[in-house]
Amino acid sequence: AQKVTQAQTEISVVEKEDVTLDCVYETRDTTYYLFWYKQPPSGELVFLIRRNSFDEQNEISGRYSWNFQKSTSSFNFTITASQVVDSAVYFCALSEIRGGATNKLIFGTGTLLAVQP
Amino acid sequence: NAGVTQTPKFRVLKTGQSMTLLCAQDMNHEYMYWYRQDPGMGLRLIHYSVGEGTTAKGEVPDGYNVSRLKKQNFLLGLESAAPSQTSVYFCASRRDLSFSYNEQFFGPGTRLTVL
């Protein structure tokens, strides 16, 4: 069965601190996608990144970086020099991509990040 | 290009009432999904559709029905609302699997309260 675990329910940091959000996944598939979404207080879901299982290169986008490690089934998300605007709930998600599969997203329970000024 | 839109944004129902949530997308996407979001549980898939005229059950389908009569619309119905269906409902859509890029685009959500 597929499962995504975000063990950190809430994290509170002070502005300019670095913070890492953990994501551990389970799947029997050898081919899959991993995602991170951001849900700010306004409620919408904002796509941040997609990573396929064949690409273990880490990615950096501005203050955001992602560390994908198949050996530990983890896809962690780091925000460098956090800002108040980063305050949101962050979801990690997993999607199968077998032939004929319907690309259903399996979400973790989310991590609430509060960045204090 | 409005992306994915949901109607209504908010709704309060009494137990036993019925209602339909409308999801519309203008990106010509084949796949559409309905999720519900509850505190501490993330998003869970209710129903989904792989194309016009097709629907299938997701993880938590009980108490809901769906229809996809037109490619751009995906309707979620509650025939007899229950307090357990109080939640935020999200619709999403994505391109066909023939494209390698398979991001799901989400609507803004509908906050439903059942009293």
Coordinates of C-alpha atoms in Angstrom, one line a residue:
Chain A
A1 CA 0.0 0.0 0.0
Q2 CA 1.1 3.6 -0.6
K3 CA 1.5 5.9 2.4
V4 CA 3.0 9.3 3.1
T5 CA 4.1 10.2 6.6
Q6 CA 4.8 13.7 7.8
A7 CA 5.7 13.1 11.4
Q8 CA 6.0 16.8 12.3
T9 CA 2.5 18.1 13.0
E10 CA 3.6 21.7 13.8
I11 CA 6.9 23.6 13.6
S12 CA 7.5 27.1 14.9
V13 CA 10.6 29.0 14.0
V14 CA 11.8 32.6 14.2
E15 CA 12.2 34.5 11.0
K16 CA 15.6 33.9 9.2
E17 CA 16.0 30.5 10.7
D18 CA 16.4 27.5 8.4
V19 CA 13.7 24.8 8.7
T20 CA 13.4 21.3 7.3
L21 CA 10.1 19.5 6.8
D22 CA 10.3 15.8 6.8
C23 CA 8.5 13.4 4.4
V24 CA 8.8 9.6 4.4
Y25 CA 6.9 7.5 1.9
E26 CA 6.0 3.9 1.3
T27 CA 5.2 2.3 -2.0
R28 CA 5.7 -1.0 -3.8
D29 CA 6.0 0.8 -7.1
T30 CA 9.4 1.3 -8.6
T31 CA 8.1 4.2 -10.7
Y32 CA 6.4 7.1 -8.9
Y33 CA 6.2 10.8 -8.4
L34 CA 6.6 12.9 -5.2
F35 CA 5.2 16.3 -4.7
W36 CA 5.2 19.2 -2.2
Y37 CA 2.2 21.5 -2.0
K38 CA 1.8 24.6 0.1
Q39 CA -1.5 25.7 1.7
P40 CA -1.3 29.3 3.0
P41 CA -3.9 30.6 5.5
S42 CA -6.1 31.7 2.5
G43 CA -6.7 27.9 1.9
E44 CA -5.7 27.3 -1.7
L45 CA -3.2 24.6 -2.6
V46 CA -0.1 25.8 -4.3
F47 CA 2.1 23.3 -6.2
L48 CA 5.8 23.6 -5.2
I49 CA 7.7 20.7 -6.8
R50 CA 7.4 17.4 -8.5
R51 CA 10.1 14.8 -8.5
N52 CA 10.0 11.4 -10.3
S53 CA 11.6 8.3 -8.8
F54 CA 14.3 8.1 -11.4
D55 CA 15.7 11.5 -10.5
E56 CA 17.5 11.6 -7.2
Q57 CA 19.2 14.9 -7.8
N58 CA 18.5 17.5 -5.1
E59 CA 16.8 20.7 -6.3
I60 CA 17.1 24.2 -5.2
S61 CA 14.7 27.0 -6.1
G62 CA 15.6 30.3 -4.3
R63 CA 15.2 29.7 -0.6
Y64 CA 13.6 26.3 -1.1
S65 CA 15.5 23.1 -1.5
W66 CA 14.5 19.4 -1.7
N67 CA 16.5 16.3 -0.7
F68 CA 15.2 13.1 -2.3
Q69 CA 16.8 9.9 -1.0
K70 CA 15.4 6.6 -2.3
S71 CA 17.5 4.6 0.1
T72 CA 15.6 6.0 3.1
S73 CA 12.3 6.7 1.2
S74 CA 12.5 10.3 2.1
F75 CA 11.7 13.6 0.3
N76 CA 12.6 16.4 2.7
F77 CA 11.9 20.1 2.1
T78 CA 14.2 22.8 3.5
I79 CA 13.4 26.5 3.7
T80 CA 16.5 28.7 4.2
A81 CA 16.2 32.0 5.9
S82 CA 12.5 31.6 6.6
Q83 CA 10.1 34.5 6.3
V84 CA 6.7 35.2 7.8
V85 CA 5.1 34.6 4.4
D86 CA 6.3 31.0 4.5
S87 CA 3.8 30.3 7.3
A88 CA 1.5 27.7 5.9
V89 CA 0.6 24.0 6.0
Y90 CA 2.9 22.0 3.7
F91 CA 1.8 18.7 2.3
C92 CA 4.0 16.0 0.8
A93 CA 2.2 13.7 -1.7
L94 CA 2.9 10.5 -3.6
S95 CA 1.5 9.4 -7.0
E96 CA 1.8 6.1 -8.8
I97 CA 2.6 6.2 -12.5
R98 CA 2.1 2.6 -13.5
G99 CA 0.6 2.1 -17.0
G100 CA -3.1 2.5 -16.8
A101 CA -2.9 4.0 -13.4
T102 CA -5.0 7.1 -12.7
N103 CA -2.4 9.2 -11.0
K104 CA -4.2 9.4 -7.7
L105 CA -2.3 11.5 -5.1
I106 CA -1.7 10.1 -1.7
F107 CA -1.2 13.0 0.8
G108 CA 0.5 13.1 4.0
T109 CA -1.3 14.8 7.0
G110 CA 0.6 18.0 6.5
T111 CA 3.0 20.1 8.6
L112 CA 1.9 23.5 9.9
L113 CA 4.9 25.9 9.8
A114 CA 4.6 29.1 11.8
V115 CA 7.3 31.6 11.2
Q116 CA 7.4 34.2 13.9
P117 CA 8.7 37.7 13.2
Chain B
N1 CA -7.8 31.1 -18.4
A2 CA -9.5 30.6 -15.0
G3 CA -7.9 27.2 -14.2
V4 CA -10.0 25.2 -11.8
T5 CA -13.0 26.9 -10.2
Q6 CA -15.4 25.6 -7.6
T7 CA -19.0 26.7 -6.7
P8 CA -20.0 27.6 -4.1
K9 CA -17.1 28.7 -1.9
F10 CA -19.1 28.3 1.4
R11 CA -22.3 26.5 2.3
V12 CA -24.1 25.5 5.5
L13 CA -26.5 22.6 5.3
K14 CA -28.9 21.0 7.8
T15 CA -28.6 17.2 8.3
G16 CA -30.6 15.4 5.6
Q17 CA -30.4 18.2 3.0
S18 CA -28.9 17.6 -0.4
M19 CA -26.6 19.7 -2.5
T20 CA -24.3 19.6 -5.4
L21 CA -20.8 21.1 -5.6
L22 CA -19.6 22.1 -9.0
C23 CA -16.1 21.9 -10.3
A24 CA -15.2 23.4 -13.7
Q25 CA -11.8 23.5 -15.5
D26 CA -10.9 25.3 -18.7
M27 CA -7.6 23.5 -19.4
N28 CA -9.1 20.6 -21.4
H29 CA -7.9 18.1 -18.8
E30 CA -9.0 14.5 -19.0
Y31 CA -8.7 13.6 -15.3
M32 CA -10.6 15.2 -12.5
Y33 CA -10.7 14.5 -8.8
W34 CA -12.7 15.4 -5.7
Y35 CA -10.9 15.4 -2.3
R36 CA -12.0 16.3 1.2
Q37 CA -9.6 17.9 3.7
D38 CA -10.2 17.3 7.4
P39 CA -8.0 18.5 10.3
G40 CA -5.1 16.2 11.0
M41 CA -5.9 13.9 8.0
G42 CA -4.6 15.7 5.0
L43 CA -6.5 15.3 1.7
R44 CA -8.4 12.1 0.9
L45 CA -9.7 11.1 -2.4
I46 CA -13.5 10.8 -2.7
H47 CA -14.2 10.1 -6.4
Y48 CA -12.3 10.7 -9.6
S49 CA -12.9 10.6 -13.3
V50 CA -10.6 9.6 -16.1
G51 CA -12.7 11.2 -18.8
E52 CA -16.1 12.4 -19.9
G53 CA -18.9 10.0 -18.9
T54 CA -16.6 8.0 -16.5
T55 CA -16.3 8.0 -12.7
A56 CA -14.7 5.8 -10.1
K57 CA -14.5 5.5 -6.3
G58 CA -11.6 6.8 -4.3
E59 CA -10.6 6.3 -0.7
V60 CA -13.7 7.7 1.0
P61 CA -16.7 7.5 -1.5
D62 CA -19.6 6.7 0.9
G63 CA -22.3 9.3 1.1
Y64 CA -21.3 11.0 -2.2
N65 CA -22.1 10.6 -5.8
V66 CA -20.5 12.2 -8.8
S67 CA -21.1 12.9 -12.5
R68 CA -19.0 13.9 -15.4
L69 CA -21.5 14.6 -18.2
K70 CA -19.2 17.3 -19.8
K71 CA -15.4 17.1 -19.9
Q72 CA -15.0 20.4 -18.2
N73 CA -17.3 19.8 -15.3
F74 CA -17.2 17.4 -12.4
L75 CA -20.1 17.4 -10.0
L76 CA -20.1 16.1 -6.4
G77 CA -23.4 15.4 -4.8
L78 CA -24.5 14.8 -1.3
E79 CA -27.9 13.2 -1.3
S80 CA -28.5 13.4 2.5
A81 CA -25.9 15.4 4.3
A82 CA -24.5 14.3 7.6
P83 CA -22.4 16.2 10.1
S84 CA -19.5 13.9 9.3
Q85 CA -19.4 15.5 5.9
T86 CA -18.4 18.8 7.3
S87 CA -15.2 19.4 5.6
V88 CA -13.3 21.5 3.0
Y89 CA -13.7 20.0 -0.5
F90 CA -11.1 20.4 -3.2
C91 CA -11.4 19.6 -6.8
A92 CA -8.4 19.0 -9.0
S93 CA -7.7 18.2 -12.6
R94 CA -4.7 17.0 -14.7
R95 CA -3.7 16.2 -18.2
D96 CA -3.8 12.7 -19.7
L97 CA -1.1 10.2 -18.7
S98 CA 0.4 10.4 -22.2
F99 CA 2.1 13.6 -21.0
S100 CA 5.0 13.1 -18.6
Y101 CA 4.2 16.1 -16.6
N102 CA 1.3 15.1 -14.3
E103 CA 0.8 17.9 -11.8
Q104 CA -2.7 18.2 -10.4
F105 CA -4.2 21.7 -10.5
F106 CA -6.4 22.4 -7.5
G107 CA -9.4 24.6 -7.2
P108 CA -9.8 27.1 -4.3
G109 CA -11.9 24.8 -2.2
T110 CA -15.5 24.7 -0.8
R111 CA -16.0 24.9 2.9
L112 CA -19.1 22.9 3.8
T113 CA -20.7 22.8 7.3
V114 CA -23.5 20.3 8.1
L115 CA -25.4 21.1 11.2

